[in-house]
Amino acid sequence: MTAGLLAGAVALAAAGLLGAAGCWLRQRYLTVTVDGESMLPTYRPGERLLVRRVTPAAVRAGQVVVLSGFGQPRPAGARRAPAPDARRGPAWIIKRVAAVPGDPIPRDVAALHQAPGTRVPNGRVVVLGDNPGRSFDSRQSGYVTTDRLLGVVLRRLR
């Protein structure tokens, strides 16, 4: 009887450890699927990416990040941007960080040169798609607030 209790306790402890490890992993990592052409040729539609959740202070220029949608271009004649499709999950986007707080404002981001100052302000980043012709990013919307940052792309998943 004691051997059975011991085996049950060990199994319960192992299940608890596995559950805790799973929670820890979910809090630090997630996967996303590329949907769109804004990051071509770096990432293609349908590719799955491993993302590590980070604080805004950990993000550096040049890194590819996942962030909550900061705006969508409006269809011609529409008063509001289209609502996210709940069946497709959260409205996350993938962009490359061009500048972080304190960096000079990139010259090719005209939308930001109308703002005062020559450096990216605290709490803001500049994000760009690798495929400018198919990307809605800081070139159109200006700065993105750092509270929208979810994580940094680590690699493709196969």
mmCIF file of C-alpha atoms in Angstrom, residues 1-155:
data_model
loop_
_atom_site.group_PDB
_atom_site.id
_atom_site.type_symbol
_atom_site.label_atom_id
_atom_site.label_comp_id
_atom_site.label_asym_id
_atom_site.label_seq_id
_atom_site.Cartn_x
_atom_site.Cartn_y
_atom_site.Cartn_z
ATOM 1 C CA MET A 1 0.000 0.000 0.000
ATOM 2 C CA THR A 2 2.781 2.455 0.817
ATOM 3 C CA ALA A 3 4.523 1.689 -2.462
ATOM 4 C CA GLY A 4 1.279 2.556 -4.263
ATOM 5 C CA LEU A 5 0.955 5.822 -2.331
ATOM 6 C CA LEU A 6 4.569 6.675 -3.074
ATOM 7 C CA ALA A 7 4.098 5.951 -6.781
ATOM 8 C CA GLY A 8 0.959 8.095 -6.809
ATOM 9 C CA ALA A 9 2.748 10.943 -5.043
ATOM 10 C CA VAL A 10 5.648 10.739 -7.498
ATOM 11 C CA ALA A 11 3.243 10.729 -10.453
ATOM 12 C CA LEU A 12 1.354 13.694 -9.016
ATOM 13 C CA ALA A 13 4.596 15.614 -8.420
ATOM 14 C CA ALA A 14 5.776 14.840 -11.963
ATOM 15 C CA ALA A 15 2.466 16.034 -13.400
ATOM 16 C CA GLY A 16 2.725 19.206 -11.328
ATOM 17 C CA LEU A 17 6.262 19.846 -12.565
ATOM 18 C CA LEU A 18 5.217 19.265 -16.169
ATOM 19 C CA GLY A 19 2.295 21.632 -15.733
ATOM 20 C CA ALA A 20 4.523 24.290 -14.171
ATOM 21 C CA ALA A 21 7.073 23.879 -16.971
ATOM 22 C CA GLY A 22 4.299 24.227 -19.544
ATOM 23 C CA CYS A 23 3.050 27.423 -17.895
ATOM 24 C CA TRP A 24 6.583 28.800 -17.749
ATOM 25 C CA LEU A 25 7.114 28.080 -21.454
ATOM 26 C CA ARG A 26 3.768 29.657 -22.418
ATOM 27 C CA GLN A 27 4.633 32.786 -20.460
ATOM 28 C CA ARG A 28 7.964 33.166 -22.247
ATOM 29 C CA TYR A 29 7.434 31.752 -25.742
ATOM 30 C CA LEU A 30 4.724 31.548 -28.364
ATOM 31 C CA THR A 31 4.380 30.688 -32.014
ATOM 32 C CA VAL A 32 2.842 32.848 -34.702
ATOM 33 C CA THR A 33 2.028 32.173 -38.341
ATOM 34 C CA VAL A 34 2.961 34.760 -40.951
ATOM 35 C CA ASP A 35 -0.117 36.095 -42.733
ATOM 36 C CA GLY A 36 0.774 38.673 -45.355
ATOM 37 C CA GLU A 37 3.649 39.850 -47.494
ATOM 38 C CA SER A 38 4.985 42.796 -45.493
ATOM 39 C CA MET A 39 8.084 40.887 -44.352
ATOM 40 C CA LEU A 40 9.038 39.318 -47.687
ATOM 41 C CA PRO A 41 11.633 38.097 -48.503
ATOM 42 C CA THR A 42 12.618 37.450 -44.866
ATOM 43 C CA TYR A 43 9.397 35.660 -43.889
ATOM 44 C CA ARG A 44 6.781 34.193 -46.218
ATOM 45 C CA PRO A 45 3.044 33.756 -45.666
ATOM 46 C CA GLY A 46 2.330 30.477 -43.875
ATOM 47 C CA GLU A 47 5.683 30.240 -42.098
ATOM 48 C CA ARG A 48 5.543 29.610 -38.359
ATOM 49 C CA LEU A 49 7.843 31.606 -36.103
ATOM 50 C CA LEU A 50 9.062 31.058 -32.552
ATOM 51 C CA VAL A 51 8.737 34.261 -30.518
ATOM 52 C CA ARG A 52 10.242 35.036 -27.105
ATOM 53 C CA ARG A 53 8.228 37.443 -24.987
ATOM 54 C CA VAL A 54 10.376 40.387 -23.878
ATOM 55 C CA THR A 55 10.094 43.691 -22.096
ATOM 56 C CA PRO A 56 10.280 46.805 -24.288
ATOM 57 C CA ALA A 57 13.691 47.668 -22.800
ATOM 58 C CA ALA A 58 15.116 44.413 -24.210
ATOM 59 C CA VAL A 59 14.225 45.244 -27.832
ATOM 60 C CA ARG A 60 17.036 46.455 -30.112
ATOM 61 C CA ALA A 61 17.069 48.049 -33.543
ATOM 62 C CA GLY A 62 17.301 45.413 -36.270
ATOM 63 C CA GLN A 63 15.299 42.774 -34.409
ATOM 64 C CA VAL A 64 12.078 41.411 -35.873
ATOM 65 C CA VAL A 65 9.235 41.747 -33.388
ATOM 66 C CA VAL A 66 5.615 40.739 -32.972
ATOM 67 C CA LEU A 67 3.290 43.465 -31.752
ATOM 68 C CA SER A 68 -0.399 44.052 -31.398
ATOM 69 C CA GLY A 69 -1.909 45.713 -34.443
ATOM 70 C CA PHE A 70 -1.413 49.455 -34.329
ATOM 71 C CA GLY A 71 -3.724 50.358 -37.126
ATOM 72 C CA GLN A 72 -4.847 49.104 -40.461
ATOM 73 C CA PRO A 73 -5.051 51.031 -43.689
ATOM 74 C CA ARG A 74 -8.648 51.982 -44.394
ATOM 75 C CA PRO A 75 -10.326 50.596 -47.486
ATOM 76 C CA ALA A 76 -11.316 53.321 -49.949
ATOM 77 C CA GLY A 77 -14.425 55.115 -48.705
ATOM 78 C CA ALA A 78 -14.407 53.445 -45.276
ATOM 79 C CA ARG A 79 -14.670 55.581 -42.157
ATOM 80 C CA ARG A 80 -12.976 53.036 -39.903
ATOM 81 C CA ALA A 81 -10.328 50.392 -40.297
ATOM 82 C CA PRO A 82 -11.676 46.852 -40.645
ATOM 83 C CA ALA A 83 -12.288 45.033 -37.367
ATOM 84 C CA PRO A 84 -10.052 42.051 -36.617
ATOM 85 C CA ASP A 85 -11.536 38.714 -37.600
ATOM 86 C CA ALA A 86 -12.142 36.874 -34.304
ATOM 87 C CA ARG A 87 -11.874 33.505 -36.076
ATOM 88 C CA ARG A 88 -8.273 34.251 -37.039
ATOM 89 C CA GLY A 89 -7.053 35.074 -33.542
ATOM 90 C CA PRO A 90 -5.411 38.222 -32.211
ATOM 91 C CA ALA A 91 -4.441 41.037 -34.564
ATOM 92 C CA TRP A 92 -0.674 40.663 -34.260
ATOM 93 C CA ILE A 93 1.764 42.004 -36.798
ATOM 94 C CA ILE A 94 5.404 41.243 -37.560
ATOM 95 C CA LYS A 95 7.832 44.093 -38.283
ATOM 96 C CA ARG A 96 11.506 44.965 -38.014
ATOM 97 C CA VAL A 97 12.514 47.533 -35.402
ATOM 98 C CA ALA A 98 14.251 50.422 -37.172
ATOM 99 C CA ALA A 99 14.811 52.596 -34.093
ATOM 100 C CA VAL A 100 14.270 52.451 -30.325
ATOM 101 C CA PRO A 101 13.988 55.270 -27.758
ATOM 102 C CA GLY A 102 16.987 57.598 -28.012
ATOM 103 C CA ASP A 103 17.965 56.523 -31.546
ATOM 104 C CA PRO A 104 17.977 59.080 -34.361
ATOM 105 C CA ILE A 105 14.780 59.114 -36.416
ATOM 106 C CA PRO A 106 15.415 57.119 -39.622
ATOM 107 C CA ARG A 107 15.645 59.426 -42.653
ATOM 108 C CA ASP A 108 13.331 57.319 -44.807
ATOM 109 C CA VAL A 109 10.358 57.607 -42.423
ATOM 110 C CA ALA A 110 8.795 60.867 -43.601
ATOM 111 C CA ALA A 111 5.790 60.584 -41.254
ATOM 112 C CA LEU A 112 8.112 61.110 -38.276
ATOM 113 C CA HIS A 113 9.993 64.138 -39.535
ATOM 114 C CA GLN A 114 6.925 66.280 -38.955
ATOM 115 C CA ALA A 115 7.112 65.521 -35.219
ATOM 116 C CA PRO A 116 9.334 67.640 -32.985
ATOM 117 C CA GLY A 117 12.821 66.394 -32.148
ATOM 118 C CA THR A 118 15.415 64.326 -33.953
ATOM 119 C CA ARG A 119 15.391 61.247 -31.716
ATOM 120 C CA VAL A 120 12.818 58.557 -30.987
ATOM 121 C CA PRO A 121 11.038 59.524 -27.744
ATOM 122 C CA ASN A 122 10.716 57.276 -24.694
ATOM 123 C CA GLY A 123 7.904 54.749 -24.916
ATOM 124 C CA ARG A 124 8.000 54.670 -28.736
ATOM 125 C CA VAL A 125 9.685 52.631 -31.477
ATOM 126 C CA VAL A 126 9.913 52.847 -35.244
ATOM 127 C CA VAL A 127 8.929 49.625 -37.043
ATOM 128 C CA LEU A 128 9.184 48.835 -40.749
ATOM 129 C CA GLY A 129 8.229 45.920 -42.951
ATOM 130 C CA ASP A 130 10.983 44.419 -45.101
ATOM 131 C CA ASN A 131 8.695 44.756 -48.150
ATOM 132 C CA PRO A 132 7.837 48.500 -48.195
ATOM 133 C CA GLY A 133 5.320 48.220 -51.020
ATOM 134 C CA ARG A 134 3.189 45.763 -49.026
ATOM 135 C CA SER A 135 3.706 47.016 -45.475
ATOM 136 C CA PHE A 136 1.645 49.284 -43.234
ATOM 137 C CA ASP A 137 4.194 50.511 -40.710
ATOM 138 C CA SER A 138 5.821 53.616 -39.228
ATOM 139 C CA ARG A 139 6.191 55.077 -42.727
ATOM 140 C CA GLN A 140 2.421 55.616 -42.681
ATOM 141 C CA SER A 141 1.467 55.559 -39.002
ATOM 142 C CA GLY A 142 4.422 57.159 -37.247
ATOM 143 C CA TYR A 143 5.696 55.905 -33.916
ATOM 144 C CA VAL A 144 4.395 52.727 -32.294
ATOM 145 C CA THR A 145 4.053 52.653 -28.510
ATOM 146 C CA THR A 146 6.240 50.120 -26.735
ATOM 147 C CA ASP A 147 3.275 48.696 -24.818
ATOM 148 C CA ARG A 148 2.249 47.012 -28.086
ATOM 149 C CA LEU A 149 5.441 44.915 -28.219
ATOM 150 C CA LEU A 150 4.837 41.234 -27.543
ATOM 151 C CA GLY A 151 8.166 39.623 -28.303
ATOM 152 C CA VAL A 152 11.177 39.085 -30.527
ATOM 153 C CA VAL A 153 11.251 36.509 -33.331
ATOM 154 C CA LEU A 154 13.885 33.885 -32.566
ATOM 155 C CA ARG A 155 13.603 31.631 -35.613
#
